[in-house]
Amino acid sequence: MIIPTRDNQYYGLGLSVFDQNLSLPRHRWYEFKEGFSEGLVLEAIREQAVRKRRLRILDPFAGSGTTLVTAGRHGLRATGIEVNPFLAFTSRAKCAPNGWRRTSFDKGLARIMRHSCSERASHLEGLSTFTERTGIQRWLFNRSVLRGFSAIDAALEGTGRYRSPLRLALLASLTECCNAKRDGKCLRYRKDWQSLGFTSAELREAFERRAQLVFDDVRNHQFSPSGLRVIVGDARKALHALGDKTHDLVVTSPPYLNSFDYSDVYRPELFIGKFVNSNEELRRVRLRTIRSHVQVSWEPTRTVISPILNPLLDQLKEEKLWDDRLPDMIRSYFFDMSIVFKELQRILRSGSMAWVVVSTSAYGGVEIPVDLIFADIAIRQGWKLAGVHVLRELRSAGQQWSRLRKRAKPPLRESLIILRRR
């Protein structure tokens, strides 16, 4: 029987949240609320580094690049796979090589600011709720902010090695001047967004400040970009391209089974940065993600990949769910992740470990022990389970929380699953 343990050395250390990264070079260039900490990667490295080989790390759900940046900061090699093109860009930008010179950088930044003094019309004006237009009462960006972004973005052309990191700084500055903030699964408008009156002046100020932060990190902190690789694609397919027994460690956190659509919450960056140019392109990105949400129609999988799921699916049949497709989503999610675990076993060398952070979920008041099901799937594939370690307790959404309490269920949890390849 697989049991999650709360009495473990990792509990309560904040390893599963991004907060600690906000004070660390390069990680802090762009906040990724759903990310884990550099500390998690370092703990995994310490456990695996008993071997003298220079580790090659793999993260099949790279997000904004925590695993890759940590590897670069400590002279290791790493491969990251990310389906969201904006987040893949973020990873690459954070892994820019060192060697910047103060004089050259200052001249380049001065040129950018000089050539972007005049606002420039944005390709998103009049589209959806990106900026004000007739017929809508709320919008994400004031027109001046969006036009200020377009002007600076155009000025970044031809800046060579500086372009990607500074473009990331510009996108991060844009979020500071957005009328809404990320909150859980969505963007929520600031209470005082209309009175704030963001303009291109605030955007330019934020960009200059962030540009200097980027320079300081590149100039003053060691980083080794050699051996770092970012692959844009669906992990279920992209892993096929990696050779057998080519990596020594996996550190990752797959999308949680919480109907969270990462391509939706990062929709502003995707469109503004021209990583997608239409809703159809965005839909294609969504179809390449692990089936952890129902925001797009995909072909469901009927296979039940773990016997732990059977009684849970039976319980869900008796509950009123907010979407009838949720049982299909749950089955499909675990089927997709079984593909990933099987590929990781092929890619890792014998004796290597996989560290996987995931959260349990609840639908219709029925708790889905994702961590235990992952462990069961892995064991059936031949992995050796080193433990399911609870990192912290979580509260589910308000409605789910009340229903769980009525059933005398414990709160949801975030866990670290440690697997070893035989």
Tab-separated table of C-alpha atoms in Angstrom:
chain	number	residue	atom	x	y	z
A	1	MET	CA	0.000	0.000	0.000
A	2	ILE	CA	1.345	3.435	-0.960
A	3	ILE	CA	1.163	5.971	1.863
A	4	PRO	CA	2.077	9.687	1.699
A	5	THR	CA	4.414	10.718	4.524
A	6	ARG	CA	4.232	14.081	6.268
A	7	ASP	CA	7.127	13.344	8.593
A	8	ASN	CA	9.864	13.963	6.040
A	9	GLN	CA	12.879	16.237	5.618
A	10	TYR	CA	11.241	18.319	2.849
A	11	TYR	CA	7.971	19.256	4.559
A	12	GLY	CA	7.362	22.982	5.033
A	13	LEU	CA	10.523	24.154	3.247
A	14	GLY	CA	8.666	25.925	0.432
A	15	LEU	CA	10.257	23.729	-2.227
A	16	SER	CA	7.089	23.553	-4.319
A	17	VAL	CA	6.574	27.322	-4.707
A	18	PHE	CA	8.358	29.958	-6.781
A	19	ASP	CA	8.600	32.569	-4.002
A	20	GLN	CA	12.202	31.790	-3.042
A	21	ASN	CA	13.297	32.342	-6.643
A	22	LEU	CA	12.198	35.984	-6.608
A	23	SER	CA	15.451	36.960	-4.902
A	24	LEU	CA	17.718	34.795	-7.066
A	25	PRO	CA	19.609	35.926	-10.200
A	26	ARG	CA	17.933	35.104	-13.526
A	27	HIS	CA	15.015	33.273	-11.891
A	28	ARG	CA	13.602	36.669	-10.906
A	29	TRP	CA	13.500	37.997	-14.460
A	30	TYR	CA	9.968	36.681	-14.786
A	31	GLU	CA	7.742	35.408	-12.002
A	32	PHE	CA	6.076	32.072	-12.682
A	33	LYS	CA	3.501	31.656	-9.954
A	34	GLU	CA	3.015	27.953	-10.633
A	35	GLY	CA	6.741	27.121	-10.480
A	36	PHE	CA	8.832	25.329	-7.861
A	37	SER	CA	11.997	26.620	-6.193
A	38	GLU	CA	15.674	26.326	-7.054
A	39	GLY	CA	15.976	24.645	-3.670
A	40	LEU	CA	14.031	21.645	-4.945
A	41	VAL	CA	16.431	21.194	-7.854
A	42	LEU	CA	19.454	21.530	-5.552
A	43	GLU	CA	18.062	18.905	-3.169
A	44	ALA	CA	17.626	16.514	-6.096
A	45	ILE	CA	21.113	17.271	-7.394
A	46	ARG	CA	22.643	16.569	-3.988
A	47	GLU	CA	20.830	13.228	-3.782
A	48	GLN	CA	21.880	12.174	-7.300
A	49	ALA	CA	25.388	13.656	-7.322
A	50	VAL	CA	26.936	10.718	-5.468
A	51	ARG	CA	28.017	9.729	-8.951
A	52	LYS	CA	31.040	11.578	-10.253
A	53	ARG	CA	29.578	12.139	-13.713
A	54	ARG	CA	28.627	15.739	-14.585
A	55	LEU	CA	24.868	15.460	-14.345
A	56	ARG	CA	22.492	15.978	-17.239
A	57	ILE	CA	19.074	16.956	-15.920
A	58	LEU	CA	15.725	16.706	-17.698
A	59	ASP	CA	12.520	18.673	-17.105
A	60	PRO	CA	9.707	17.590	-19.464
A	61	PHE	CA	7.458	20.417	-18.184
A	62	ALA	CA	10.003	23.232	-18.064
A	63	GLY	CA	7.662	26.164	-17.446
A	64	SER	CA	9.695	29.344	-17.045
A	65	GLY	CA	12.940	27.417	-16.679
A	66	THR	CA	13.679	26.836	-12.981
A	67	THR	CA	15.427	23.522	-13.644
A	68	LEU	CA	17.477	24.880	-16.550
A	69	VAL	CA	18.488	28.100	-14.796
A	70	THR	CA	19.524	26.166	-11.693
A	71	ALA	CA	21.610	23.826	-13.832
A	72	GLY	CA	23.289	26.778	-15.554
A	73	ARG	CA	24.010	28.503	-12.234
A	74	HIS	CA	25.760	25.355	-11.010
A	75	GLY	CA	27.606	24.341	-14.175
A	76	LEU	CA	25.409	21.373	-15.072
A	77	ARG	CA	23.691	20.332	-18.286
A	78	ALA	CA	19.929	20.271	-18.708
A	79	THR	CA	17.175	19.703	-21.245
A	80	GLY	CA	13.784	21.336	-20.897
A	81	ILE	CA	10.584	20.624	-22.850
A	82	GLU	CA	7.780	23.195	-22.850
A	83	VAL	CA	4.646	23.298	-24.978
A	84	ASN	CA	3.782	26.959	-24.297
A	85	PRO	CA	5.913	29.037	-26.727
A	86	PHE	CA	5.977	32.075	-24.426
A	87	LEU	CA	7.229	30.037	-21.476
A	88	ALA	CA	9.789	28.296	-23.711
A	89	PHE	CA	11.010	31.757	-24.758
A	90	THR	CA	11.213	32.721	-21.077
A	91	SER	CA	13.426	29.706	-20.354
A	92	ARG	CA	15.741	30.509	-23.253
A	93	ALA	CA	15.985	34.181	-22.338
A	94	LYS	CA	16.882	33.354	-18.739
A	95	CYS	CA	19.665	31.104	-20.040
A	96	ALA	CA	21.389	33.859	-22.058
A	97	PRO	CA	25.207	33.703	-21.935
A	98	ASN	CA	27.341	36.034	-19.839
A	99	GLY	CA	30.023	38.345	-21.222
A	100	TRP	CA	28.068	41.603	-21.303
A	101	ARG	CA	30.062	44.819	-21.006
A	102	ARG	CA	28.808	47.860	-19.121
A	103	THR	CA	29.714	50.428	-21.774
A	104	SER	CA	28.183	48.445	-24.630
A	105	PHE	CA	25.035	47.660	-22.629
A	106	ASP	CA	24.502	51.273	-21.541
A	107	LYS	CA	24.852	52.486	-25.113
A	108	GLY	CA	22.440	49.851	-26.349
A	109	LEU	CA	19.847	50.648	-23.681
A	110	ALA	CA	20.146	54.387	-24.346
A	111	ARG	CA	19.577	53.723	-28.033
A	112	ILE	CA	16.477	51.627	-27.273
A	113	MET	CA	14.986	54.328	-25.069
A	114	ARG	CA	15.803	57.061	-27.582
A	115	HIS	CA	14.228	55.207	-30.496
A	116	SER	CA	11.056	54.361	-28.572
A	117	CYS	CA	10.094	57.823	-27.319
A	118	SER	CA	7.017	57.976	-29.536
A	119	GLU	CA	4.196	55.520	-28.928
A	120	ARG	CA	3.475	53.091	-31.730
A	121	ALA	CA	0.132	51.546	-32.700
A	122	SER	CA	-0.318	47.961	-31.524
A	123	HIS	CA	-1.565	45.085	-33.669
A	124	LEU	CA	-3.921	44.201	-30.796
A	125	GLU	CA	-5.922	47.423	-30.718
A	126	GLY	CA	-9.585	46.558	-31.181
A	127	LEU	CA	-9.016	42.840	-30.474
A	128	SER	CA	-10.889	41.217	-27.605
A	129	THR	CA	-10.281	43.030	-24.289
A	130	PHE	CA	-6.622	43.863	-24.797
A	131	THR	CA	-7.301	47.600	-24.745
A	132	GLU	CA	-10.205	50.046	-24.584
A	133	ARG	CA	-12.739	50.092	-27.403
A	134	THR	CA	-16.417	50.773	-27.907
A	135	GLY	CA	-18.692	48.204	-26.308
A	136	ILE	CA	-16.508	46.999	-23.429
A	137	GLN	CA	-16.226	48.278	-19.869
A	138	ARG	CA	-12.941	46.670	-18.825
A	139	TRP	CA	-9.675	46.096	-20.648
A	140	LEU	CA	-6.288	44.646	-19.766
A	141	PHE	CA	-4.051	47.474	-20.956
A	142	ASN	CA	-4.577	51.165	-21.431
A	143	ARG	CA	-3.886	52.116	-25.030
A	144	SER	CA	-0.835	54.180	-24.060
A	145	VAL	CA	0.750	51.168	-22.340
A	146	LEU	CA	0.152	48.875	-25.297
A	147	ARG	CA	1.541	51.447	-27.722
A	148	GLY	CA	4.529	52.057	-25.473
A	149	PHE	CA	5.229	48.324	-25.543
A	150	SER	CA	5.082	48.257	-29.345
A	151	ALA	CA	7.551	51.137	-29.550
A	152	ILE	CA	10.119	49.530	-27.238
A	153	ASP	CA	9.650	46.095	-28.806
A	154	ALA	CA	10.411	47.536	-32.242
A	155	ALA	CA	13.483	49.309	-30.851
A	156	LEU	CA	14.800	45.975	-29.532
A	157	GLU	CA	15.294	44.716	-33.096
A	158	GLY	CA	18.957	44.460	-33.945
A	159	THR	CA	20.201	44.458	-30.334
A	160	GLY	CA	21.899	41.082	-30.721
A	161	ARG	CA	22.654	39.215	-27.510
A	162	TYR	CA	20.620	41.662	-25.462
A	163	ARG	CA	17.366	41.204	-27.341
A	164	SER	CA	15.832	38.102	-25.719
A	165	PRO	CA	16.650	38.982	-22.077
A	166	LEU	CA	15.530	42.587	-22.600
A	167	ARG	CA	12.378	41.491	-24.379
A	168	LEU	CA	11.603	39.313	-21.377
A	169	ALA	CA	12.228	42.357	-19.159
A	170	LEU	CA	9.790	44.303	-21.343
A	171	LEU	CA	7.106	41.615	-21.039
A	172	ALA	CA	7.611	41.524	-17.266
A	173	SER	CA	7.278	45.323	-17.187
A	174	LEU	CA	4.044	45.037	-19.125
A	175	THR	CA	2.537	42.857	-16.384
A	176	GLU	CA	3.346	45.622	-13.872
A	177	CYS	CA	1.249	48.007	-15.951
A	178	CYS	CA	-1.623	45.607	-16.570
A	179	ASN	CA	-5.069	46.464	-15.227
A	180	ALA	CA	-5.425	42.871	-13.991
A	181	LYS	CA	-3.266	40.534	-11.922
A	182	ARG	CA	-2.895	36.772	-12.025
A	183	ASP	CA	-4.924	35.068	-9.333
A	184	GLY	CA	-5.201	31.316	-9.419
A	185	LYS	CA	-6.678	30.159	-12.698
A	186	CYS	CA	-7.494	33.609	-14.076
A	187	LEU	CA	-6.688	37.293	-14.356
A	188	ARG	CA	-8.549	39.473	-11.858
A	189	TYR	CA	-8.883	43.209	-12.328
A	190	ARG	CA	-7.246	45.379	-9.702
A	191	LYS	CA	-9.813	47.082	-7.472
A	192	ASP	CA	-8.438	50.506	-8.373
A	193	TRP	CA	-7.410	49.775	-11.958
A	194	GLN	CA	-9.260	52.736	-13.466
A	195	SER	CA	-7.740	55.262	-11.086
A	196	LEU	CA	-4.211	53.928	-11.579
A	197	GLY	CA	-4.203	55.197	-15.151
A	198	PHE	CA	-1.093	53.359	-16.361
A	199	THR	CA	0.663	54.990	-19.334
A	200	SER	CA	3.725	54.321	-21.455
A	201	ALA	CA	5.716	56.453	-19.000
A	202	GLU	CA	5.234	53.867	-16.226
A	203	LEU	CA	6.065	51.100	-18.674
A	204	ARG	CA	9.310	52.778	-19.712
A	205	GLU	CA	10.307	53.320	-16.093
A	206	ALA	CA	9.636	49.673	-15.225
A	207	PHE	CA	11.535	48.488	-18.308
A	208	GLU	CA	14.658	50.517	-17.525
A	209	ARG	CA	14.647	49.234	-13.952
A	210	ARG	CA	14.238	45.628	-15.035
A	211	ALA	CA	16.849	46.006	-17.782
A	212	GLN	CA	19.406	47.073	-15.168
A	213	LEU	CA	18.461	44.089	-13.009
A	214	VAL	CA	19.072	41.773	-15.956
A	215	PHE	CA	22.468	43.357	-16.598
A	216	ASP	CA	23.505	43.080	-12.947
A	217	ASP	CA	22.604	39.375	-12.869
A	218	VAL	CA	24.459	38.617	-16.093
A	219	ARG	CA	27.476	40.701	-15.106
A	220	ASN	CA	27.893	39.687	-11.476
A	221	HIS	CA	26.840	36.042	-11.247
A	222	GLN	CA	28.419	33.007	-12.852
A	223	PHE	CA	26.350	31.104	-15.384
A	224	SER	CA	27.178	28.316	-17.822
A	225	PRO	CA	24.755	28.161	-20.775
A	226	SER	CA	26.641	25.376	-22.547
A	227	GLY	CA	24.728	22.145	-22.350
A	228	LEU	CA	21.359	23.846	-21.791
A	229	ARG	CA	18.651	23.028	-24.323
A	230	VAL	CA	15.019	24.088	-24.609
A	231	ILE	CA	12.641	22.093	-26.821
A	232	VAL	CA	9.273	23.593	-27.753
A	233	GLY	CA	6.707	20.852	-27.978
A	234	ASP	CA	4.306	18.362	-26.453
A	235	ALA	CA	6.163	16.325	-23.833
A	236	ARG	CA	4.214	13.207	-24.801
A	237	LYS	CA	5.854	13.368	-28.238
A	238	ALA	CA	9.019	15.427	-27.736
A	239	LEU	CA	10.451	12.902	-25.277
A	240	HIS	CA	10.602	10.380	-28.137
A	241	ALA	CA	13.444	12.388	-29.697
A	242	LEU	CA	15.727	11.959	-26.659
A	243	GLY	CA	18.104	9.024	-26.674
A	244	ASP	CA	18.059	6.009	-24.368
A	245	LYS	CA	19.955	6.395	-21.077
A	246	THR	CA	21.099	9.941	-21.886
A	247	HIS	CA	20.081	11.748	-18.663
A	248	ASP	CA	20.898	11.334	-14.992
A	249	LEU	CA	18.082	13.114	-13.184
A	250	VAL	CA	14.535	14.361	-13.753
A	251	VAL	CA	13.143	17.301	-11.790
A	252	THR	CA	9.711	18.418	-12.886
A	253	SER	CA	6.201	19.443	-11.971
A	254	PRO	CA	3.579	18.449	-14.553
A	255	PRO	CA	0.339	20.376	-14.961
A	256	TYR	CA	-1.869	19.709	-11.973
A	257	LEU	CA	-5.220	17.956	-12.356
A	258	ASN	CA	-7.073	21.178	-11.494
A	259	SER	CA	-8.500	22.247	-14.870
A	260	PHE	CA	-5.898	24.999	-15.020
A	261	ASP	CA	-5.233	26.087	-18.619
A	262	TYR	CA	-1.754	27.632	-18.649
A	263	SER	CA	-2.186	28.778	-22.242
A	264	ASP	CA	-5.201	30.815	-21.133
A	265	VAL	CA	-3.677	32.559	-18.121
A	266	TYR	CA	-0.631	33.526	-20.228
A	267	ARG	CA	-2.794	34.526	-23.181
A	268	PRO	CA	-1.794	38.236	-22.970
A	269	GLU	CA	1.918	37.408	-23.314
A	270	LEU	CA	1.246	34.894	-26.069
A	271	PHE	CA	-0.603	37.438	-28.214
A	272	ILE	CA	1.322	40.597	-27.330
A	273	GLY	CA	4.665	38.866	-27.856
A	274	LYS	CA	3.376	37.362	-31.135
A	275	PHE	CA	4.037	33.827	-29.967
A	276	VAL	CA	0.553	33.109	-31.331
A	277	ASN	CA	-1.290	35.281	-33.837
A	278	SER	CA	-4.820	33.908	-33.742
A	279	ASN	CA	-7.261	31.991	-31.576
A	280	GLU	CA	-6.768	29.001	-33.858
A	281	GLU	CA	-3.024	29.012	-33.138
A	282	LEU	CA	-3.807	29.250	-29.428
A	283	ARG	CA	-6.169	26.307	-29.768
A	284	ARG	CA	-3.409	24.240	-31.356
A	285	VAL	CA	-1.174	24.981	-28.369
A	286	ARG	CA	-3.946	23.861	-26.018
A	287	LEU	CA	-4.395	20.597	-27.910
A	288	ARG	CA	-0.707	19.805	-27.385
A	289	THR	CA	-0.944	20.117	-23.599
A	290	ILE	CA	-1.472	17.319	-21.103
A	291	ARG	CA	-5.225	16.787	-20.822
A	292	SER	CA	-5.583	18.455	-17.422
A	293	HIS	CA	-8.342	20.918	-18.373
A	294	VAL	CA	-11.559	21.068	-20.401
A	295	GLN	CA	-11.057	24.477	-22.014
A	296	VAL	CA	-10.611	22.807	-25.397
A	297	SER	CA	-12.278	19.772	-26.954
A	298	TRP	CA	-9.985	16.783	-27.330
A	299	GLU	CA	-10.646	13.097	-27.944
A	300	PRO	CA	-10.966	11.421	-24.526
A	301	THR	CA	-9.239	8.229	-23.456
A	302	ARG	CA	-11.463	5.505	-22.035
A	303	THR	CA	-8.617	3.410	-20.604
A	304	VAL	CA	-8.319	3.386	-16.808
A	305	ILE	CA	-4.571	3.292	-16.258
A	306	SER	CA	-4.602	2.575	-12.492
A	307	PRO	CA	-7.044	0.480	-10.410
A	308	ILE	CA	-7.003	3.221	-7.762
A	309	LEU	CA	-9.104	5.262	-10.191
A	310	ASN	CA	-12.026	2.851	-10.515
A	311	PRO	CA	-13.819	3.561	-7.212
A	312	LEU	CA	-13.173	7.293	-7.605
A	313	LEU	CA	-14.763	7.351	-11.046
A	314	ASP	CA	-17.730	5.423	-9.649
A	315	GLN	CA	-18.145	8.070	-6.939
A	316	LEU	CA	-18.019	10.841	-9.516
A	317	LYS	CA	-20.941	9.263	-11.353
A	318	GLU	CA	-23.078	10.008	-8.303
A	319	GLU	CA	-22.010	13.665	-8.044
A	320	LYS	CA	-23.215	16.792	-9.802
A	321	LEU	CA	-20.145	18.113	-11.619
A	322	TRP	CA	-19.652	21.549	-13.120
A	323	ASP	CA	-18.660	19.888	-16.416
A	324	ASP	CA	-19.716	16.436	-17.617
A	325	ARG	CA	-16.318	15.935	-19.269
A	326	LEU	CA	-14.401	15.885	-15.977
A	327	PRO	CA	-14.321	12.062	-15.632
A	328	ASP	CA	-12.954	11.853	-19.194
A	329	MET	CA	-10.389	14.513	-18.313
A	330	ILE	CA	-9.254	12.559	-15.253
A	331	ARG	CA	-8.850	9.296	-17.189
A	332	SER	CA	-7.063	11.061	-20.043
A	333	TYR	CA	-4.747	12.964	-17.695
A	334	PHE	CA	-3.394	9.803	-16.088
A	335	PHE	CA	-3.119	8.071	-19.449
A	336	ASP	CA	-1.031	10.996	-20.748
A	337	MET	CA	1.201	10.952	-17.688
A	338	SER	CA	1.716	7.191	-18.007
A	339	ILE	CA	3.229	7.893	-21.436
A	340	VAL	CA	5.562	10.452	-19.872
A	341	PHE	CA	6.671	8.135	-17.043
A	342	LYS	CA	7.376	5.346	-19.517
A	343	GLU	CA	9.514	7.623	-21.694
A	344	LEU	CA	11.413	8.990	-18.701
A	345	GLN	CA	12.291	5.459	-17.649
A	346	ARG	CA	13.798	4.868	-21.092
A	347	ILE	CA	15.725	8.151	-21.108
A	348	LEU	CA	17.243	7.908	-17.621
A	349	ARG	CA	20.343	5.897	-16.870
A	350	SER	CA	20.101	2.970	-14.463
A	351	GLY	CA	19.985	4.162	-10.859
A	352	SER	CA	18.880	7.668	-11.794
A	353	MET	CA	15.998	9.417	-10.024
A	354	ALA	CA	12.896	11.335	-11.024
A	355	TRP	CA	11.610	14.021	-8.655
A	356	VAL	CA	8.009	14.919	-9.448
A	357	VAL	CA	5.976	17.595	-7.638
A	358	VAL	CA	2.207	17.364	-7.942
A	359	SER	CA	-0.972	18.242	-6.085
A	360	THR	CA	-4.018	16.188	-5.216
A	361	SER	CA	-7.343	17.430	-6.595
A	362	ALA	CA	-11.061	17.302	-5.858
A	363	TYR	CA	-14.170	17.278	-8.036
A	364	GLY	CA	-17.711	16.988	-6.783
A	365	GLY	CA	-16.300	16.604	-3.280
A	366	VAL	CA	-14.351	13.514	-4.388
A	367	GLU	CA	-10.643	13.710	-3.650
A	368	ILE	CA	-8.325	12.463	-6.411
A	369	PRO	CA	-5.009	11.342	-4.814
A	370	VAL	CA	-2.898	12.243	-7.828
A	371	ASP	CA	0.386	11.561	-6.020
A	372	LEU	CA	-0.605	8.017	-5.073
A	373	ILE	CA	-1.944	7.263	-8.547
A	374	PHE	CA	1.278	8.553	-10.125
A	375	ALA	CA	3.264	6.307	-7.792
A	376	ASP	CA	1.062	3.320	-8.646
A	377	ILE	CA	1.467	3.913	-12.388
A	378	ALA	CA	5.243	4.198	-12.031
A	379	ILE	CA	5.568	1.040	-9.944
A	380	ARG	CA	3.574	-0.910	-12.529
A	381	GLN	CA	6.008	0.310	-15.196
A	382	GLY	CA	8.997	-0.976	-13.223
A	383	TRP	CA	10.099	2.122	-11.313
A	384	LYS	CA	11.243	1.750	-7.717
A	385	LEU	CA	9.337	4.099	-5.406
A	386	ALA	CA	11.598	5.952	-2.973
A	387	GLY	CA	8.717	7.813	-1.365
A	388	VAL	CA	5.677	10.077	-1.617
A	389	HIS	CA	6.635	13.039	0.572
A	390	VAL	CA	4.011	15.634	1.488
A	391	LEU	CA	5.452	19.134	1.021
A	392	ARG	CA	2.502	21.203	2.270
A	393	GLU	CA	-1.234	21.164	2.836
A	394	LEU	CA	-3.551	22.943	0.420
A	395	ARG	CA	-7.086	24.211	0.405
A	396	SER	CA	-9.172	23.438	-2.631
A	397	ALA	CA	-11.659	25.837	-4.187
A	398	GLY	CA	-14.345	27.060	-1.778
A	399	GLN	CA	-17.130	24.795	-3.009
A	400	GLN	CA	-14.899	21.721	-3.066
A	401	TRP	CA	-13.533	22.562	0.398
A	402	SER	CA	-16.991	22.630	1.991
A	403	ARG	CA	-17.956	19.342	0.358
A	404	LEU	CA	-14.709	17.703	1.440
A	405	ARG	CA	-15.271	18.887	5.019
A	406	LYS	CA	-18.748	17.354	5.065
A	407	ARG	CA	-17.174	14.057	4.062
A	408	ALA	CA	-14.569	14.460	6.844
A	409	LYS	CA	-11.823	14.424	4.256
A	410	PRO	CA	-8.369	15.930	4.972
A	411	PRO	CA	-7.247	19.038	3.067
A	412	LEU	CA	-5.592	18.572	-0.295
A	413	ARG	CA	-1.826	18.304	-0.400
A	414	GLU	CA	1.178	19.006	-2.570
A	415	SER	CA	3.619	16.110	-2.698
A	416	LEU	CA	7.058	15.177	-3.943
A	417	ILE	CA	7.214	11.736	-5.567
A	418	ILE	CA	10.734	10.318	-5.770
A	419	LEU	CA	11.233	7.458	-8.208
A	420	ARG	CA	14.367	5.520	-9.037
A	421	ARG	CA	15.051	3.790	-12.329
A	422	ARG	CA	16.100	0.201	-11.753
